[in-house]
Amino acid sequence: MSKPFFPVIDIEDIDAYPWSIIPPRSGVTGPFEEWDDIGSWCREEAEDLWLDRELDPGPNGIDFVAGTLEKCAKAFSPLGSDHWLFLHLDHPTDLPLPVFAAIGPSAHPRVETLRALTLADDPNAAEPPVVKSFNSQKLGEGLTTFRYVPQKGSHHLLACVRYGWQVSEHRADIVIWTATEDVARIMQAADDLEQLARTLGIFVP
C-alpha cells in the first residue's frame, strides 16, 4: 500500500494579473466549492478580467470571455483532474494559453526525474530540445526545456515548454508545461511563464 502524499502546490505568491487560475478538481486541494457551478465561476472571472484591466466590455464582452473560459475549463481541467490550470491572458479577449502544473511523490533519482519531467530526451522532437538549468528560490534548481513536436495529421509543429523540479525536502516532483502551435503566443507569454515558475511553491497542509 502506498504511503499518503501530503505536499500540494502553493500559489500564494503568484501574480494573478496575467492568469485566470483554475484549481484542481480532485485530490488534496480539490474540489473547490466555487466550482460547483462552473458557468457562474467563469462569468465572475470574466467580469473581473474586464474590471481589473479597466476596459469596457461592451454589450457582449463578458458573455464572450465567460464562454471562452468555460470551454477551456471543461477541455483542460475536466472533473477528476488533479492539476492546476493557469490560463494566460493579456487582454480579456485573447485566446488563452493553457499552462499546467502538477505535483507528485518522488520515486527516481533527481537527474533521471528532471529529464523525464521535462522530456529533455524526447525522441519525437523535431530537433534536439533546448535544455537549461533553472533556479527557483522556492523549489531550488530544476530544469527547463523548449522543443518542437510534430503533430499527426498537421503540418504545424507544437512549441512546447516544460519546467521540472525534484524537491528533496518534501520528496516531491513538480512539473509545469504548456504547448501551442502559435510560437508567437508562447514567446509573448515567456516572461510571465518564467515568473510563474519562479514563484510556484510547495505547501504541506
mmCIF file of C-alpha atoms in Angstrom:
data_model
loop_
_atom_site.group_PDB
_atom_site.id
_atom_site.type_symbol
_atom_site.label_atom_id
_atom_site.label_comp_id
_atom_site.label_asym_id
_atom_site.label_seq_id
_atom_site.Cartn_x
_atom_site.Cartn_y
_atom_site.Cartn_z
ATOM 1 C CA MET A 1 0.000 0.000 0.000
ATOM 2 C CA SER A 2 1.446 3.398 -0.953
ATOM 3 C CA LYS A 3 2.136 5.997 1.727
ATOM 4 C CA PRO A 4 -0.077 9.119 1.798
ATOM 5 C CA PHE A 5 1.384 12.116 -0.047
ATOM 6 C CA PHE A 6 0.582 15.469 1.545
ATOM 7 C CA PRO A 7 2.555 18.282 -0.187
ATOM 8 C CA VAL A 8 0.479 20.441 -2.544
ATOM 9 C CA ILE A 9 1.283 23.287 -4.915
ATOM 10 C CA ASP A 10 1.310 26.725 -3.287
ATOM 11 C CA ILE A 11 0.182 29.630 -5.496
ATOM 12 C CA GLU A 12 0.126 32.310 -2.771
ATOM 13 C CA ASP A 13 2.899 34.476 -4.267
ATOM 14 C CA ILE A 14 1.869 34.212 -7.911
ATOM 15 C CA ASP A 15 0.993 37.456 -9.695
ATOM 16 C CA ALA A 16 -2.589 36.716 -10.655
ATOM 17 C CA TYR A 17 -2.890 39.622 -13.130
ATOM 18 C CA PRO A 18 -1.976 37.752 -16.340
ATOM 19 C CA TRP A 19 -3.570 34.486 -15.194
ATOM 20 C CA SER A 20 -7.023 33.044 -14.728
ATOM 21 C CA ILE A 21 -6.243 30.337 -12.185
ATOM 22 C CA ILE A 22 -8.318 27.160 -12.159
ATOM 23 C CA PRO A 23 -7.769 24.871 -9.149
ATOM 24 C CA PRO A 24 -7.617 21.059 -9.138
ATOM 25 C CA ARG A 25 -10.958 19.319 -9.304
ATOM 26 C CA SER A 26 -9.824 16.361 -7.185
ATOM 27 C CA GLY A 27 -7.061 15.413 -4.744
ATOM 28 C CA VAL A 28 -5.939 17.091 -1.524
ATOM 29 C CA THR A 29 -6.789 20.634 -2.664
ATOM 30 C CA GLY A 30 -9.937 19.917 -4.639
ATOM 31 C CA PRO A 31 -12.686 20.147 -5.495
ATOM 32 C CA PHE A 32 -13.270 23.826 -4.709
ATOM 33 C CA GLU A 33 -16.809 24.805 -3.723
ATOM 34 C CA GLU A 34 -16.889 27.697 -6.196
ATOM 35 C CA TRP A 35 -16.564 25.151 -8.974
ATOM 36 C CA ASP A 36 -19.918 23.555 -8.195
ATOM 37 C CA ASP A 37 -21.310 25.852 -10.889
ATOM 38 C CA ILE A 38 -18.540 26.237 -13.463
ATOM 39 C CA GLY A 39 -20.632 28.600 -15.608
ATOM 40 C CA SER A 40 -21.115 31.071 -12.753
ATOM 41 C CA TRP A 41 -17.439 30.882 -11.811
ATOM 42 C CA CYS A 42 -16.359 31.666 -15.378
ATOM 43 C CA ARG A 43 -18.769 34.586 -15.639
ATOM 44 C CA GLU A 44 -17.448 36.107 -12.410
ATOM 45 C CA GLU A 45 -13.893 35.634 -13.653
ATOM 46 C CA ALA A 46 -14.792 37.312 -16.954
ATOM 47 C CA GLU A 47 -16.277 40.291 -15.133
ATOM 48 C CA ASP A 48 -13.126 40.590 -13.008
ATOM 49 C CA LEU A 49 -10.847 40.446 -16.076
ATOM 50 C CA TRP A 50 -12.549 43.461 -17.659
ATOM 51 C CA LEU A 51 -12.669 45.320 -14.348
ATOM 52 C CA ASP A 52 -9.015 44.671 -13.412
ATOM 53 C CA ARG A 53 -7.835 45.942 -16.797
ATOM 54 C CA GLU A 54 -10.166 48.952 -16.618
ATOM 55 C CA LEU A 55 -11.653 48.143 -20.026
ATOM 56 C CA ASP A 56 -15.208 48.476 -21.297
ATOM 57 C CA PRO A 57 -16.570 45.020 -22.200
ATOM 58 C CA GLY A 58 -19.332 46.473 -24.358
ATOM 59 C CA PRO A 59 -22.626 44.618 -24.738
ATOM 60 C CA ASN A 60 -21.140 41.162 -25.432
ATOM 61 C CA GLY A 61 -17.637 41.184 -23.925
ATOM 62 C CA ILE A 62 -18.484 39.468 -20.645
ATOM 63 C CA ASP A 63 -20.522 36.721 -22.322
ATOM 64 C CA PHE A 64 -17.776 36.118 -24.897
ATOM 65 C CA VAL A 65 -14.971 35.845 -22.329
ATOM 66 C CA ALA A 66 -17.075 33.751 -19.942
ATOM 67 C CA GLY A 67 -17.814 31.320 -22.757
ATOM 68 C CA THR A 68 -14.136 31.090 -23.700
ATOM 69 C CA LEU A 69 -13.106 30.416 -20.099
ATOM 70 C CA GLU A 70 -15.790 27.751 -19.675
ATOM 71 C CA LYS A 71 -14.683 25.937 -22.840
ATOM 72 C CA CYS A 72 -11.059 25.996 -21.619
ATOM 73 C CA ALA A 73 -12.022 24.816 -18.153
ATOM 74 C CA LYS A 74 -14.013 21.861 -19.457
ATOM 75 C CA ALA A 75 -11.364 20.918 -22.019
ATOM 76 C CA PHE A 76 -8.215 21.328 -19.915
ATOM 77 C CA SER A 77 -9.451 20.727 -16.362
ATOM 78 C CA PRO A 78 -12.206 18.105 -16.503
ATOM 79 C CA LEU A 79 -13.869 16.626 -13.440
ATOM 80 C CA GLY A 80 -11.396 14.381 -11.616
ATOM 81 C CA SER A 81 -8.228 16.159 -12.775
ATOM 82 C CA ASP A 82 -5.729 16.951 -10.019
ATOM 83 C CA HIS A 83 -3.518 19.568 -11.721
ATOM 84 C CA TRP A 84 -3.607 23.351 -11.539
ATOM 85 C CA LEU A 85 -4.519 25.187 -14.740
ATOM 86 C CA PHE A 86 -3.278 28.711 -15.456
ATOM 87 C CA LEU A 87 -4.857 30.494 -18.439
ATOM 88 C CA HIS A 88 -2.624 33.306 -19.680
ATOM 89 C CA LEU A 89 -4.490 36.390 -20.887
ATOM 90 C CA ASP A 90 -3.078 39.862 -21.523
ATOM 91 C CA HIS A 91 -6.385 41.136 -22.886
ATOM 92 C CA PRO A 92 -9.713 39.581 -21.844
ATOM 93 C CA THR A 93 -10.487 38.572 -25.428
ATOM 94 C CA ASP A 94 -7.112 36.881 -26.035
ATOM 95 C CA LEU A 95 -7.155 33.187 -26.857
ATOM 96 C CA PRO A 96 -5.927 31.809 -23.513
ATOM 97 C CA LEU A 97 -2.619 29.961 -23.390
ATOM 98 C CA PRO A 98 -3.135 26.974 -21.045
ATOM 99 C CA VAL A 99 -0.308 26.242 -18.616
ATOM 100 C CA PHE A 100 -0.481 23.212 -16.330
ATOM 101 C CA ALA A 101 1.235 22.440 -13.015
ATOM 102 C CA ALA A 102 1.252 19.107 -11.164
ATOM 103 C CA ILE A 103 2.950 17.594 -8.121
ATOM 104 C CA GLY A 104 3.638 14.006 -7.126
ATOM 105 C CA PRO A 105 5.848 11.861 -4.889
ATOM 106 C CA SER A 106 9.475 11.342 -5.912
ATOM 107 C CA ALA A 107 10.285 7.792 -6.971
ATOM 108 C CA HIS A 108 13.509 8.025 -9.007
ATOM 109 C CA PRO A 109 16.926 9.750 -8.843
ATOM 110 C CA ARG A 110 16.988 13.517 -9.397
ATOM 111 C CA VAL A 111 18.735 13.785 -12.782
ATOM 112 C CA GLU A 112 16.663 10.971 -14.258
ATOM 113 C CA THR A 113 13.492 12.536 -12.896
ATOM 114 C CA LEU A 114 14.184 16.048 -14.194
ATOM 115 C CA ARG A 115 14.952 14.816 -17.696
ATOM 116 C CA ALA A 116 11.790 12.710 -17.662
ATOM 117 C CA LEU A 117 9.585 15.522 -16.323
ATOM 118 C CA THR A 118 10.833 17.985 -18.939
ATOM 119 C CA LEU A 119 11.036 15.443 -21.786
ATOM 120 C CA ALA A 120 14.634 16.531 -22.315
ATOM 121 C CA ASP A 121 15.300 13.376 -24.354
ATOM 122 C CA ASP A 122 12.027 13.334 -26.282
ATOM 123 C CA PRO A 123 12.603 11.020 -29.287
ATOM 124 C CA ASN A 124 9.639 12.581 -31.095
ATOM 125 C CA ALA A 125 11.034 16.138 -31.035
ATOM 126 C CA ALA A 126 11.605 17.678 -34.464
ATOM 127 C CA GLU A 127 15.121 18.626 -33.339
ATOM 128 C CA PRO A 128 17.061 18.157 -30.081
ATOM 129 C CA PRO A 129 15.303 20.044 -27.264
ATOM 130 C CA VAL A 130 16.942 23.154 -25.800
ATOM 131 C CA VAL A 131 17.732 22.133 -22.205
ATOM 132 C CA LYS A 132 18.770 24.589 -19.468
ATOM 133 C CA SER A 133 19.161 24.654 -15.701
ATOM 134 C CA PHE A 134 16.562 26.820 -13.987
ATOM 135 C CA ASN A 135 16.690 28.117 -10.423
ATOM 136 C CA SER A 136 13.668 28.921 -8.300
ATOM 137 C CA GLN A 137 14.085 30.454 -4.860
ATOM 138 C CA LYS A 138 11.274 28.265 -3.535
ATOM 139 C CA LEU A 139 11.841 24.992 -5.380
ATOM 140 C CA GLY A 140 15.588 25.103 -5.917
ATOM 141 C CA GLU A 141 17.460 24.171 -9.059
ATOM 142 C CA GLY A 142 15.451 22.468 -11.744
ATOM 143 C CA LEU A 143 15.436 22.005 -15.484
ATOM 144 C CA THR A 144 13.589 23.722 -18.308
ATOM 145 C CA THR A 145 13.224 22.654 -21.935
ATOM 146 C CA PHE A 146 11.931 24.092 -25.182
ATOM 147 C CA ARG A 147 11.170 21.786 -28.068
ATOM 148 C CA TYR A 148 9.173 21.448 -31.268
ATOM 149 C CA VAL A 149 6.989 18.369 -31.697
ATOM 150 C CA PRO A 150 5.264 17.163 -34.894
ATOM 151 C CA GLN A 151 1.523 16.544 -34.822
ATOM 152 C CA LYS A 152 -0.308 13.734 -36.550
ATOM 153 C CA GLY A 153 -2.419 14.987 -39.423
ATOM 154 C CA SER A 154 -0.959 18.511 -39.286
ATOM 155 C CA HIS A 155 1.923 20.336 -40.921
ATOM 156 C CA HIS A 156 2.216 22.616 -37.874
ATOM 157 C CA LEU A 157 4.705 21.892 -35.113
ATOM 158 C CA LEU A 158 3.810 22.277 -31.455
ATOM 159 C CA ALA A 159 6.086 24.614 -29.494
ATOM 160 C CA CYS A 160 6.453 23.078 -26.021
ATOM 161 C CA VAL A 161 7.899 24.484 -22.791
ATOM 162 C CA ARG A 162 8.454 22.491 -19.602
ATOM 163 C CA TYR A 163 9.898 23.151 -16.151
ATOM 164 C CA GLY A 164 10.684 20.394 -13.657
ATOM 165 C CA TRP A 165 11.978 20.112 -10.092
ATOM 166 C CA GLN A 166 12.647 17.464 -7.517
ATOM 167 C CA VAL A 167 12.342 18.926 -4.011
ATOM 168 C CA SER A 168 14.140 16.550 -1.687
ATOM 169 C CA GLU A 169 12.854 18.259 1.474
ATOM 170 C CA HIS A 170 9.318 17.177 0.591
ATOM 171 C CA ARG A 171 10.248 14.165 -1.560
ATOM 172 C CA ALA A 172 8.154 15.765 -4.263
ATOM 173 C CA ASP A 173 8.414 16.238 -8.019
ATOM 174 C CA ILE A 174 6.819 19.263 -9.707
ATOM 175 C CA VAL A 175 6.290 19.899 -13.398
ATOM 176 C CA ILE A 176 4.913 22.878 -15.333
ATOM 177 C CA TRP A 177 4.089 22.501 -19.008
ATOM 178 C CA THR A 178 2.434 24.212 -21.956
ATOM 179 C CA ALA A 179 2.226 23.706 -25.720
ATOM 180 C CA THR A 180 0.801 25.608 -28.673
ATOM 181 C CA GLU A 181 1.052 25.861 -32.460
ATOM 182 C CA ASP A 182 1.321 29.639 -32.079
ATOM 183 C CA VAL A 183 5.026 30.223 -31.442
ATOM 184 C CA ALA A 184 4.499 33.996 -31.188
ATOM 185 C CA ARG A 185 1.920 33.412 -28.429
ATOM 186 C CA ILE A 186 4.282 31.334 -26.327
ATOM 187 C CA MET A 187 7.035 33.937 -26.794
ATOM 188 C CA GLN A 188 4.632 36.692 -25.777
ATOM 189 C CA ALA A 189 3.895 34.850 -22.541
ATOM 190 C CA ALA A 190 7.526 33.798 -21.895
ATOM 191 C CA ASP A 191 8.290 36.349 -19.164
ATOM 192 C CA ASP A 192 5.048 35.642 -17.304
ATOM 193 C CA LEU A 193 5.618 31.898 -17.658
ATOM 194 C CA GLU A 194 9.116 32.208 -16.221
ATOM 195 C CA GLN A 195 7.800 34.346 -13.351
ATOM 196 C CA LEU A 196 5.143 31.707 -12.659
ATOM 197 C CA ALA A 197 7.885 29.063 -12.485
ATOM 198 C CA ARG A 198 9.889 31.222 -10.076
ATOM 199 C CA THR A 199 7.021 31.898 -7.676
ATOM 200 C CA LEU A 200 5.338 28.488 -7.507
ATOM 201 C CA GLY A 201 5.910 26.800 -4.161
ATOM 202 C CA ILE A 202 5.032 23.811 -2.000
ATOM 203 C CA PHE A 203 2.672 23.800 0.961
ATOM 204 C CA VAL A 204 2.113 20.950 3.405
ATOM 205 C CA PRO A 205 -1.404 21.216 4.867
#
